Every structure is written in structure tokens, then in C-alpha cells.
GROMACS .gro file of C-alpha atoms in nm:
model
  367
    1UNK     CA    1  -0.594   2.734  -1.266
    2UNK     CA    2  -0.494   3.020  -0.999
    3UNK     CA    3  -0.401   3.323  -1.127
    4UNK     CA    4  -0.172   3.334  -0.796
    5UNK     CA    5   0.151   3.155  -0.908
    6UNK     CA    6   0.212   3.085  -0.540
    7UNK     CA    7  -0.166   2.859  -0.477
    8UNK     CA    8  -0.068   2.632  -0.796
    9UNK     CA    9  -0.039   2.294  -0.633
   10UNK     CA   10   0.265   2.147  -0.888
   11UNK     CA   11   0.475   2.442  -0.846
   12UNK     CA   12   0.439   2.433  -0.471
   13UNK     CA   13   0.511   1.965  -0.526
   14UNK     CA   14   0.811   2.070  -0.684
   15UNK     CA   15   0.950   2.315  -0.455
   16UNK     CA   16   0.903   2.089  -0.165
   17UNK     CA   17   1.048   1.792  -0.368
   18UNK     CA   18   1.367   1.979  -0.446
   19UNK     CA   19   1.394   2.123  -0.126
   20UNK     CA   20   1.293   1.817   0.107
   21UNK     CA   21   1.660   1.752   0.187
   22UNK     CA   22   1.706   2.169   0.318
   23UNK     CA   23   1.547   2.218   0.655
   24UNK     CA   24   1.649   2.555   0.670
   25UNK     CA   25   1.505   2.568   0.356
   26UNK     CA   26   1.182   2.407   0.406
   27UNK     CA   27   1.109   2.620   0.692
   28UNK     CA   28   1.165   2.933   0.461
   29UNK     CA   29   0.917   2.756   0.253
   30UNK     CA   30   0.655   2.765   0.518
   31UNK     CA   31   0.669   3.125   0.497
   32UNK     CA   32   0.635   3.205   0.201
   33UNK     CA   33   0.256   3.195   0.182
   34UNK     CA   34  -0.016   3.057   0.410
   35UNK     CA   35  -0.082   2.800   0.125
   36UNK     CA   36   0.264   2.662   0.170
   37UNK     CA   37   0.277   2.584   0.544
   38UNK     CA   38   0.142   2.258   0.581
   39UNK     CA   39   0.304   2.109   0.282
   40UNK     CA   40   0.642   2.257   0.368
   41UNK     CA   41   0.612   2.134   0.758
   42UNK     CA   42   0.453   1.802   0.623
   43UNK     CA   43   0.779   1.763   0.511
   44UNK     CA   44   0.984   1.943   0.745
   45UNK     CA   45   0.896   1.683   1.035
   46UNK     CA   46   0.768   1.336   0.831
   47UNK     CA   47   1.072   1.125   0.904
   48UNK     CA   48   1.318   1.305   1.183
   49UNK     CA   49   1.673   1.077   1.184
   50UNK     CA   50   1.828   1.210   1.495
   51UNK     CA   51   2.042   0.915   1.604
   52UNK     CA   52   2.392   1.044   1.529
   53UNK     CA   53   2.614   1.146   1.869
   54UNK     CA   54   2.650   1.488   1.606
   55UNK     CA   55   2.244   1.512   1.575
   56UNK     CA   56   2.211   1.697   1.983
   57UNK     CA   57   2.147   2.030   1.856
   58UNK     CA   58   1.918   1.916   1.577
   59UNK     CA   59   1.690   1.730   1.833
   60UNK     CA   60   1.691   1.953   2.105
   61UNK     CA   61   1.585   2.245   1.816
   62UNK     CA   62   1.312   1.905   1.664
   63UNK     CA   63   1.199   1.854   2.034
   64UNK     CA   64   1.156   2.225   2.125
   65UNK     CA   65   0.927   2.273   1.809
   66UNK     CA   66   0.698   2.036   1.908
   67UNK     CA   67   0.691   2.119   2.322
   68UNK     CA   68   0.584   2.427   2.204
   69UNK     CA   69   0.347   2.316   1.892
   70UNK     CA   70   0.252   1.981   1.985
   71UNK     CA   71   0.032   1.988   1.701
   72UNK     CA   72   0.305   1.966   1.450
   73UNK     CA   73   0.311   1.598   1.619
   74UNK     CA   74   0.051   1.537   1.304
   75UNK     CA   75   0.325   1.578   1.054
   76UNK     CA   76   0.511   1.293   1.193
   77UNK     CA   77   0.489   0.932   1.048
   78UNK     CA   78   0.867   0.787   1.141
   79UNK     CA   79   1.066   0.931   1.472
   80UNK     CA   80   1.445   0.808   1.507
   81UNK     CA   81   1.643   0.961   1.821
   82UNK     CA   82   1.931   0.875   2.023
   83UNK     CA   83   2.001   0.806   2.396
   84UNK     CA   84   1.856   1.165   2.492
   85UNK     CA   85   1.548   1.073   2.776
   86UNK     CA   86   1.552   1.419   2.881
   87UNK     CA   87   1.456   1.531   2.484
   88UNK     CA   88   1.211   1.238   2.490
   89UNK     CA   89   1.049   1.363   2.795
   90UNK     CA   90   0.984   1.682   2.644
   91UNK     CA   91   0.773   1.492   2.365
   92UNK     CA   92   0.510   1.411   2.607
   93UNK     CA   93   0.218   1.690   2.551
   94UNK     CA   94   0.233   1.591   2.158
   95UNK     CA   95  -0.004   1.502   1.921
   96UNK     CA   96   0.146   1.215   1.745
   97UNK     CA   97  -0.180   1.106   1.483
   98UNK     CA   98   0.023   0.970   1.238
   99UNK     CA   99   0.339   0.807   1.383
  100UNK     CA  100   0.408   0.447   1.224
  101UNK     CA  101   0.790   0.351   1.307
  102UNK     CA  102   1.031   0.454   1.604
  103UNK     CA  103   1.420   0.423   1.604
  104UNK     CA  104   1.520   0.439   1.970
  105UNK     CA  105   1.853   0.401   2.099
  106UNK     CA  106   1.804   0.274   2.516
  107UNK     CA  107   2.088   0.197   2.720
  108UNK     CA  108   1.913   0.080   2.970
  109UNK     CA  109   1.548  -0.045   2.932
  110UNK     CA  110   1.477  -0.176   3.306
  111UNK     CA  111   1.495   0.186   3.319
  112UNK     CA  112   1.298   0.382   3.079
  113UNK     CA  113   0.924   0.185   3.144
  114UNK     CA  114   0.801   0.506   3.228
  115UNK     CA  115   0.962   0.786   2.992
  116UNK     CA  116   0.844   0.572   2.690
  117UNK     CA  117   0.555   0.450   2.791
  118UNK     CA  118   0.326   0.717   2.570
  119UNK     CA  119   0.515   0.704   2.271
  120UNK     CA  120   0.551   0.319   2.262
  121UNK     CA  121   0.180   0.244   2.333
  122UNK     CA  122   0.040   0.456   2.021
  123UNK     CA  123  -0.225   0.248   1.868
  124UNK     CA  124  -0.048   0.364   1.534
  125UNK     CA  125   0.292   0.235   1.561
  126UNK     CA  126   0.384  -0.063   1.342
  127UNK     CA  127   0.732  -0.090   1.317
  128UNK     CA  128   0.987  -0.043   1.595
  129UNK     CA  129   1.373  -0.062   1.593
  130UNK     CA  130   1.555  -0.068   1.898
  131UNK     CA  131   1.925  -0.067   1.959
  132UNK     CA  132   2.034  -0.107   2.346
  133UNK     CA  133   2.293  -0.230   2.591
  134UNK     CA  134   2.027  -0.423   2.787
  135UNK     CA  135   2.052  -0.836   2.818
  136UNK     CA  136   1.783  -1.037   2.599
  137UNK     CA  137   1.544  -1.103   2.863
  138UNK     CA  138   1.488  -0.740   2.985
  139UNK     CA  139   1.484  -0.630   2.644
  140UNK     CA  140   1.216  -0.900   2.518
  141UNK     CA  141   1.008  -0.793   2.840
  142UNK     CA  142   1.021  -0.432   2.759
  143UNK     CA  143   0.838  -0.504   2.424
  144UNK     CA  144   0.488  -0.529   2.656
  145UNK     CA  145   0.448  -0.114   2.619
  146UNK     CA  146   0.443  -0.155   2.203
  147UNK     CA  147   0.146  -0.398   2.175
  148UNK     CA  148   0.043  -0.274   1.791
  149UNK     CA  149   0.399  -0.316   1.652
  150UNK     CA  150   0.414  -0.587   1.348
  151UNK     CA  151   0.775  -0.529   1.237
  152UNK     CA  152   1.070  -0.552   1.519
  153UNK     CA  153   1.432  -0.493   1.487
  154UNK     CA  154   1.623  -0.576   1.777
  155UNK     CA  155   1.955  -0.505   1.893
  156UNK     CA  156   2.058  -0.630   2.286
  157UNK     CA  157   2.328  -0.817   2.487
  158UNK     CA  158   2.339  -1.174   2.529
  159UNK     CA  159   2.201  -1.302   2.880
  160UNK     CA  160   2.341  -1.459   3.177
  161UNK     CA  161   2.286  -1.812   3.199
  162UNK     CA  162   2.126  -1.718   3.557
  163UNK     CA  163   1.898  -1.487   3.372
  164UNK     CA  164   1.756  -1.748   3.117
  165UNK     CA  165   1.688  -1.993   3.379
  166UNK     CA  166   1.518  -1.726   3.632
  167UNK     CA  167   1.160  -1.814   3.685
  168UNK     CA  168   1.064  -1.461   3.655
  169UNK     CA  169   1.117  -1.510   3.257
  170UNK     CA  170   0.962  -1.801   3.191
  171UNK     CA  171   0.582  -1.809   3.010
  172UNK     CA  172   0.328  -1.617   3.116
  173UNK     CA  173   0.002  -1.789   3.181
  174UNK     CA  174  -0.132  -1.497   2.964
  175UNK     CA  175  -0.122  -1.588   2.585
  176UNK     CA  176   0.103  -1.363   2.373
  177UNK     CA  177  -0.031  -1.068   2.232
  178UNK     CA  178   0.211  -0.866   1.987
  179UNK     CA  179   0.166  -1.035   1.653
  180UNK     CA  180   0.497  -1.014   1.468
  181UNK     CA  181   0.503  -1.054   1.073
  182UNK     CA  182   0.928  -0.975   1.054
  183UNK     CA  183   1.175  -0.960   1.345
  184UNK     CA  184   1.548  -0.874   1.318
  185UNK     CA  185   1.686  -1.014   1.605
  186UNK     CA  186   2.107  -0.943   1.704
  187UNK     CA  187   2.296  -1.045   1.978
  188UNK     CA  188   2.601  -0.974   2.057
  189UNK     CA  189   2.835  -1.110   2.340
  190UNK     CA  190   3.165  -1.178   2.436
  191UNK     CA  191   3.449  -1.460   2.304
  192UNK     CA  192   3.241  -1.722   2.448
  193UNK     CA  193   2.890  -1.651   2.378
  194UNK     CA  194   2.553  -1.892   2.504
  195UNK     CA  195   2.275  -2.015   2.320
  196UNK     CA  196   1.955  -1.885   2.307
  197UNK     CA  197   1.642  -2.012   2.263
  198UNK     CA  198   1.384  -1.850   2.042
  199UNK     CA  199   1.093  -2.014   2.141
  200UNK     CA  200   0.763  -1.911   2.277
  201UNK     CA  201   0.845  -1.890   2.641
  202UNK     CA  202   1.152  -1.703   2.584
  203UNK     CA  203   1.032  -1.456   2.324
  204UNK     CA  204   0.708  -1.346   2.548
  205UNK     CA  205   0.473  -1.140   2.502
  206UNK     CA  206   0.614  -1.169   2.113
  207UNK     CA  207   0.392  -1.415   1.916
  208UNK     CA  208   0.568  -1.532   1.632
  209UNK     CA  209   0.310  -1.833   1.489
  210UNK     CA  210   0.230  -1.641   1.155
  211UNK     CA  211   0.584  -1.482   1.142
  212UNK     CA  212   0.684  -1.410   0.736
  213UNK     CA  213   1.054  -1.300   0.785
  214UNK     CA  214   1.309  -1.380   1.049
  215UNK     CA  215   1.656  -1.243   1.015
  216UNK     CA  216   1.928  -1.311   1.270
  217UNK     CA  217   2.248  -1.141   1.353
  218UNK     CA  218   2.523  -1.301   1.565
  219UNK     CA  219   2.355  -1.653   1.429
  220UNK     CA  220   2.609  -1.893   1.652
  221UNK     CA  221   2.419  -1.728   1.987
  222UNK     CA  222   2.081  -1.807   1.832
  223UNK     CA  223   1.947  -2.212   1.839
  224UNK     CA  224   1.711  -2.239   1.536
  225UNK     CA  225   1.577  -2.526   1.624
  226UNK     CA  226   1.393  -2.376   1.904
  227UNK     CA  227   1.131  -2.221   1.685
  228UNK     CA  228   0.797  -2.307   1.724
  229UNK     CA  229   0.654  -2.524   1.447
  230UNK     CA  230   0.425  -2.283   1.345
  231UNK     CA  231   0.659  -2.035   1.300
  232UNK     CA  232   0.888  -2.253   1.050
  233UNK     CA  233   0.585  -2.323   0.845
  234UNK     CA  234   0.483  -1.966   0.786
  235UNK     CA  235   0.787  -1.794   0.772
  236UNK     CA  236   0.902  -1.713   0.415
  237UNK     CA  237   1.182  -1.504   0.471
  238UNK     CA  238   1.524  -1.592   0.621
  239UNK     CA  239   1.798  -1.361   0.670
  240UNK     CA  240   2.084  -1.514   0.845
  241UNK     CA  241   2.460  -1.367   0.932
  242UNK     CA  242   2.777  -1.437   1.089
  243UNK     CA  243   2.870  -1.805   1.192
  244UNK     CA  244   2.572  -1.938   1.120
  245UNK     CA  245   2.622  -2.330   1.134
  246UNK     CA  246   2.453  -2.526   0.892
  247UNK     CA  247   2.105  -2.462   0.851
  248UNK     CA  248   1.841  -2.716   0.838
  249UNK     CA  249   1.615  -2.553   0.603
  250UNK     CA  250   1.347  -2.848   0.577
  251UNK     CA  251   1.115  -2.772   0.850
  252UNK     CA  252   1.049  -2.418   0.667
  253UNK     CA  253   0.797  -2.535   0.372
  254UNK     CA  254   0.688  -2.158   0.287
  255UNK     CA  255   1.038  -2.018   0.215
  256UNK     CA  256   1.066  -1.854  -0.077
  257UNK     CA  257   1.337  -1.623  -0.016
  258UNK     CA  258   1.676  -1.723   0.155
  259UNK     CA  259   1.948  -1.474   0.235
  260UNK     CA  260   2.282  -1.601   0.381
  261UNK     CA  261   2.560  -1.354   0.489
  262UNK     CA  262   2.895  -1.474   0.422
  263UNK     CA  263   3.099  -1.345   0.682
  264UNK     CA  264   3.518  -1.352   0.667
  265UNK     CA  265   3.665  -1.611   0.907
  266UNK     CA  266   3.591  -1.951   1.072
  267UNK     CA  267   3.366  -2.182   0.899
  268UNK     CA  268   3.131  -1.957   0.728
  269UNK     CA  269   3.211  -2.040   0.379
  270UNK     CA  270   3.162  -2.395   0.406
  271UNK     CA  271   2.846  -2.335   0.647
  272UNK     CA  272   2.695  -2.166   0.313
  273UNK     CA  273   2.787  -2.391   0.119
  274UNK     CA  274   2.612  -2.665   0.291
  275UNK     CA  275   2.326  -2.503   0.344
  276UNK     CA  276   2.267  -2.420   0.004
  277UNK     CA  277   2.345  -2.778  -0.086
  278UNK     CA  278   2.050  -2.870   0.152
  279UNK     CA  279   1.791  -2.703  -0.118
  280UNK     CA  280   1.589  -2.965  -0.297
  281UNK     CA  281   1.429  -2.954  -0.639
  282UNK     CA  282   1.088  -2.918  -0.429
  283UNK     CA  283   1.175  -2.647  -0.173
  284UNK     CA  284   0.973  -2.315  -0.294
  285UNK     CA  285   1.285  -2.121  -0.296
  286UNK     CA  286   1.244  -1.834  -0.565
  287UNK     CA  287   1.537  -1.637  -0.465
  288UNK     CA  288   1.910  -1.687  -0.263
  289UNK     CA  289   2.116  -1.398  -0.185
  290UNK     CA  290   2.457  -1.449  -0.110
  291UNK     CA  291   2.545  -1.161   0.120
  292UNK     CA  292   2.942  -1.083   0.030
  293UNK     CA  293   3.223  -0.908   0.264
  294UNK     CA  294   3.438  -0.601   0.046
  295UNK     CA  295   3.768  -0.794   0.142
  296UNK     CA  296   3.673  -1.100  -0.101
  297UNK     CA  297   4.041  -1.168  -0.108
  298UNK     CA  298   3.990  -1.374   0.215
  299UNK     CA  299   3.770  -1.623   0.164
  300UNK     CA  300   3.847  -2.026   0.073
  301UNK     CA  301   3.818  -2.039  -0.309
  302UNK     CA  302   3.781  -2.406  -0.262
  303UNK     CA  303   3.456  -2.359  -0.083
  304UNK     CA  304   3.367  -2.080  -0.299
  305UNK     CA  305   3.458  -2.254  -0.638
  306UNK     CA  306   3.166  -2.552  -0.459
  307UNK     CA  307   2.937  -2.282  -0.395
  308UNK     CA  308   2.985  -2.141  -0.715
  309UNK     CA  309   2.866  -2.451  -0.869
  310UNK     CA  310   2.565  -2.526  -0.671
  311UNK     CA  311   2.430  -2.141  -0.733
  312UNK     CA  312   2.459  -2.226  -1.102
  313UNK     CA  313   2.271  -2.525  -1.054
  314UNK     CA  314   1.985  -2.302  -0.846
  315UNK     CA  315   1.987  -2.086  -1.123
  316UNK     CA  316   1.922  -2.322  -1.373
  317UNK     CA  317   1.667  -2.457  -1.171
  318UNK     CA  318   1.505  -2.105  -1.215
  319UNK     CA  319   1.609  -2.004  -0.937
  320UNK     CA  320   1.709  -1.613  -0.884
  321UNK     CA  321   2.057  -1.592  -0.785
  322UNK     CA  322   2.182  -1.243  -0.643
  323UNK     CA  323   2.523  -1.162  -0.547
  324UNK     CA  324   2.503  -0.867  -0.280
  325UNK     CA  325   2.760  -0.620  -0.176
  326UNK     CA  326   2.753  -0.294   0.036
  327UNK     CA  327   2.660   0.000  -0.074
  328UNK     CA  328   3.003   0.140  -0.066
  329UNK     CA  329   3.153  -0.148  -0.214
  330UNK     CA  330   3.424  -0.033  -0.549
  331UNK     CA  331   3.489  -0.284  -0.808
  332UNK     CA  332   3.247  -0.562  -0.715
  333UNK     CA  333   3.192  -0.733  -1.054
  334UNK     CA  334   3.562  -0.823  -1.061
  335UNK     CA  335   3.571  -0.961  -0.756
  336UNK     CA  336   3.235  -1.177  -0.826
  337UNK     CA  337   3.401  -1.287  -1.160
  338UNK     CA  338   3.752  -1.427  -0.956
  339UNK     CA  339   3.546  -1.553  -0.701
  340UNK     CA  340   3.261  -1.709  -0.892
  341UNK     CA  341   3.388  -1.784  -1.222
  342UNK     CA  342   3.082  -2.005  -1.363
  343UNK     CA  343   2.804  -1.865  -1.275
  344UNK     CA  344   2.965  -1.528  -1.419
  345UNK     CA  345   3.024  -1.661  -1.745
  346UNK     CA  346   2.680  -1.820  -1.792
  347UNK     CA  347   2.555  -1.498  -1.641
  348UNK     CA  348   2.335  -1.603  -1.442
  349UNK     CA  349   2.345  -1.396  -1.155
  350UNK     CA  350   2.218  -1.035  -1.042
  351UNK     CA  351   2.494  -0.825  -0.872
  352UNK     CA  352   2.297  -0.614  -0.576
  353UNK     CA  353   2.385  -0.296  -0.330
  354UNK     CA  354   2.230  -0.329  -0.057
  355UNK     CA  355   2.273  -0.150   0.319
  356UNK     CA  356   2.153  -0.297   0.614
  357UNK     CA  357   1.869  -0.059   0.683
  358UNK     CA  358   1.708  -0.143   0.309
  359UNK     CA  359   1.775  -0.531   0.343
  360UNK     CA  360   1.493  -0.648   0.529
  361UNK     CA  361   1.251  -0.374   0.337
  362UNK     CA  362   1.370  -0.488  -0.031
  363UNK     CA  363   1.336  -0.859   0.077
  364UNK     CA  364   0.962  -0.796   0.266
  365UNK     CA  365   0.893  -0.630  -0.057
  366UNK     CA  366   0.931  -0.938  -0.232
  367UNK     CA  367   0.658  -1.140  -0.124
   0.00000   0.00000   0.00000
């Protein structure tokens, strides 16, 4: 062992362990001894979350660094920043070895080809989540600069029925060549919102054959039985919210995990319930998650007294049952015990806090 209490490698573990949520203490870490300086920027500049409208002076500091040291660009496996293409421009002479996952927010992608070009074409990027104001379409197209990403979270507009039928979107001759294993997909529109399709020509250059887990926000925009066949047979994970209809869960054989978000207002409680209803003894469902809203108070207790029943009868069936609220959420086992009376006495449920961010993870994670 080092007689130099500052080169022993679990003192200097811990110190950037207790520290790692300081940067203004991380970066007095990198000072204190030669030793410490790639540990303490290692962790300094690993996952940079600079999405928040408050975050301007962080990333304009975060962007500096690196204009002027691209090779801290090594130190950086996940990059989230806001609507700031000036800052991203400045990103352009760095090194980035390592970088696995990028959290953009776009407004508008028919204009930003160019300024993220280099960062969206790294040969290491897996995962990618993007949040813009663009339509569908343009936002789908975009996708062709990211051709290593595997995991996709997308967040657009809805599209102009002119827009879906323009030739100019239809399928390429070229076969698809961004291999998805999960896409989050949510649209959002106004009071009277169109259908999309989610098949092959509409989804291009996004191949989704050997998909494993599809989860859909703003479901009643979203026609599900526009997937491709191969896609229902290998997908094992889905995540569906909002109005959802009632979902025809038959032509998905490898499903193992289903997770149904049971949002306040029109039909959504009996849309559950039917669904869940739908699941036969021989289905290879191992887990349901019933996603739950805080304000319990206004759902139909008729429909949730049926659901209540047929989640005990899941359970029974070995089935794992889990009853998820929101991080945030106060007093949830009381309102799962008014709400869900049976399947609370037999205990045969597991209450869950979940946010959206670690949904999709936790449930990947389960395979």
C-alpha cells in the first residue's frame, strides 16, 4: 500500500462517490493531486443533464470546457442538453470516445441536419431520446443521421393528413437500416387527433422486425394493428398510455411483460379492464403493471372493482401483479386498498414507484 495517503485508490473511490453530486466540488478534487484528475473529471463530465430552461449557464460553462479541452470529450458516456444549437455547435472539435446516449431537445429538425450531424452519427451511440415540436414524418426522417442507435424515445407532433399521404414519405426502395430493440414513441395533437400508422413504410429507415419493447404515449393517435407481423411476434414488452382502446394482445406470442397506464377520464378504465380480460391461461405473460393516476378518487369503482378481480385471478395464475404510482405519490397503499379491495387482502400484489425516465429501463431490465 502507498505510503502517500493521497495515491490510495479506496480513499480517492470514496471521495469521488461522496462528492459525485458537487461539481464545484469535484473540480476541487481534480486538484488536489495529479493522481486525482482523471477520476475526479471521469466523474465531473460522465452523464451532463442540461435540459432545464435554468441549466444555460451550466452548459455554456459544460460546452466551454470541452471547446477548449476537447479531450475531456473521453469522459463522456451520456450527453442531455436543451434547445441551445449555438452551445451544440461549439461541441464540434470534441473527442467524444465513449458517448452511448443523447437527450436532445429540437424544435425544429428539418432544421438542424447539419448542426447534429457529428454528434448523431457516432458509431458509439446506442440510445437516443428526442423531444421536439416537429410533425411525425420529419421527425422519423431525421433518425437517418443516428444509424447505430438500438434504443429510441420519441417525442413529436402529430402529422397532417397531407403529410402522411405525400409520396415523399412513403418506403424507400432502400431496406431499413437502424435496428431498434425498444422505442418510446408519443404523439401529441390537438382535440381531434389522426391515426397513425406504425408500419414499415411509415416508420423508415427504423426497422422494427426484432423489436423487444414498444411503449406508446398518446395511444388513441397510434393504430396497433399496423405493426408488422414480425414485430408482434418478437416484441416482449408493451407499455401503453392514455386512451388506449382495447388492445388485441393475441398477435403478440412473446409478451411477457404488459404495462397499461390508467389514465383519469373517458373510457380508460374499462379499456383496461378489457384488455386484461383478453389474457388467456396460455399467453406468456409473467408480469402486468397497472400504471395508477395520484387522484384515484376519480376513477369508476365499478370498472375498478372488475379489474380488481381479474388481477387476482392473474395472480393466482402466477402471475406478478404490480400496482405502480409516481414517484411523488403520498399515501398510495390506502388508496390501492379502497380501490382494489381483493387483491389487497389476499396480498397479492407489489405496490411500485416508478418515474417515467426509469419505466422503460426497470421493465427492459426484466427480460
Amino acid at each position: 500500500m502507498s505510503s502517500n495517503p493521497l495515491r490510495i485508490q479506496e480513499l480517492l473511490d470514496l471521495c469521488i462517490t461522496f462528492l459525485s453530486g458537487s461539481p464545484a466540488d469535484l473540480l476541487s478534487c481534480s486538484l488536489v493531486a495529479r493522481s486525482w484528475v482523471n477520476a475526479a473529471q471521469s466523474e465531473l463530465f460522465c452523464t451532463p443533464h442540461l435540459m432545464s430552461v435554468h441549466s444555460d449557464r451550466a452548459a455554456r460553462k459544460f460546452c466551454n470546457a470541452l471547446s477548449k479541452s476537447p479531450h475531456l470529450g473521453h469522459h463522456v458516456r451520456e450527453l442531455s442538453m436543451g434547445n441551445w444549437p449555438t452551445l451544440i455547435q461549439n461541441l464540434d472539435p470534441v473527442i467524444f470516445t465513449h458517448l452511448h446516449t443523447l437527450r436532445f431537445i429540437i424544435k425544429n429538425v428539418s432544421l438542424s441536419y447539419d448542426l447534429y450531424r457529428p454528434l448523431l452519427s457516432l458509431p458509439t451511440l446506442r440510445t437516443l431520446h428526442l423531444d421536439t415540436s416537429s410533425r411525425f414524418s420529419a421527425s422519423v426522417k431525421f433518425l437517418a443521421l443516428c444509424p447505430t442507435i438500438r434504443h429510441l424515445d420519441l417525442s413529436c407532433r402529430e402529422d397532417y393528413e397531407e403529410s402522411q399521404a405525400d409520396p415523399a414519405f412513403s418506403l424507400s426502395e432502400k431496406p431499413a437500416f437502424i435496428r431498434l430493440m425498444s422505442l418510446q414513441l408519443a404523439i401529441s395533437g390537438g382535440e381531434d387527433p389522426m391515426q397513425h400508422n406504425i408500419n414499415q413504410a411509415a416508420l423508415y429507415p427504423l426497422d422494427i422486425s426484432e423489436l423487444k419493447a414498444l411503449s406508446i404515449w398518446g395511444s388513441s393517435m397510434i393504430r396497433w394493428d399496423s405493426l408488422p407481423q414480425a414485430a408482434q411476434e418478437s416484441i416482449r414488452i408493451v407499455d401503453s398510455n392514455f386512451w388506449l382502446g382495447k388492445l388485441d394482445l393475441s398477435p403478440f406470442k412473446s409478451l411477457t411483460v404488459l404495462r397499461l397506464g390508467m389514465i383519469q377520464g373517458g373510457s380508460a378504465e374499462s379499456d383496461v379492464r378489457c384488455t386484461l380480460a383478453s389474457i388467456s391461461p396460455s399467453n406468456p405473460i409473467q408480469i402486468v403493471v397497472l400504471g395508477l393516476s395520484n387522484g384515484l378518487l376519480r376513477y369508476n369503482k365499478e370498472e375498478c372493482a372488475q379489474i380488481d378481480r381479474i388481477l387476482l385471478s392473474l395472480a393466482s395464475g402466477g402471475v406478478r401483479v404490480e400496482l405502480e404510482f409516481h414517484l411523488e405519490t403520498r399515501g398510495a397503499e390506502e388508496k390501492v386498498r379502497d380501490w382494489f379491495p381483493t387483491i389487497t387482502v389476499e396480498n397479492k400484489f407489489h405496490l411500485v414507484y416508478r418515474s417515467y425516465g426509469m419505466r422503460i429501463r426497470e421493465l427492459l431490465s426484466s427480460l
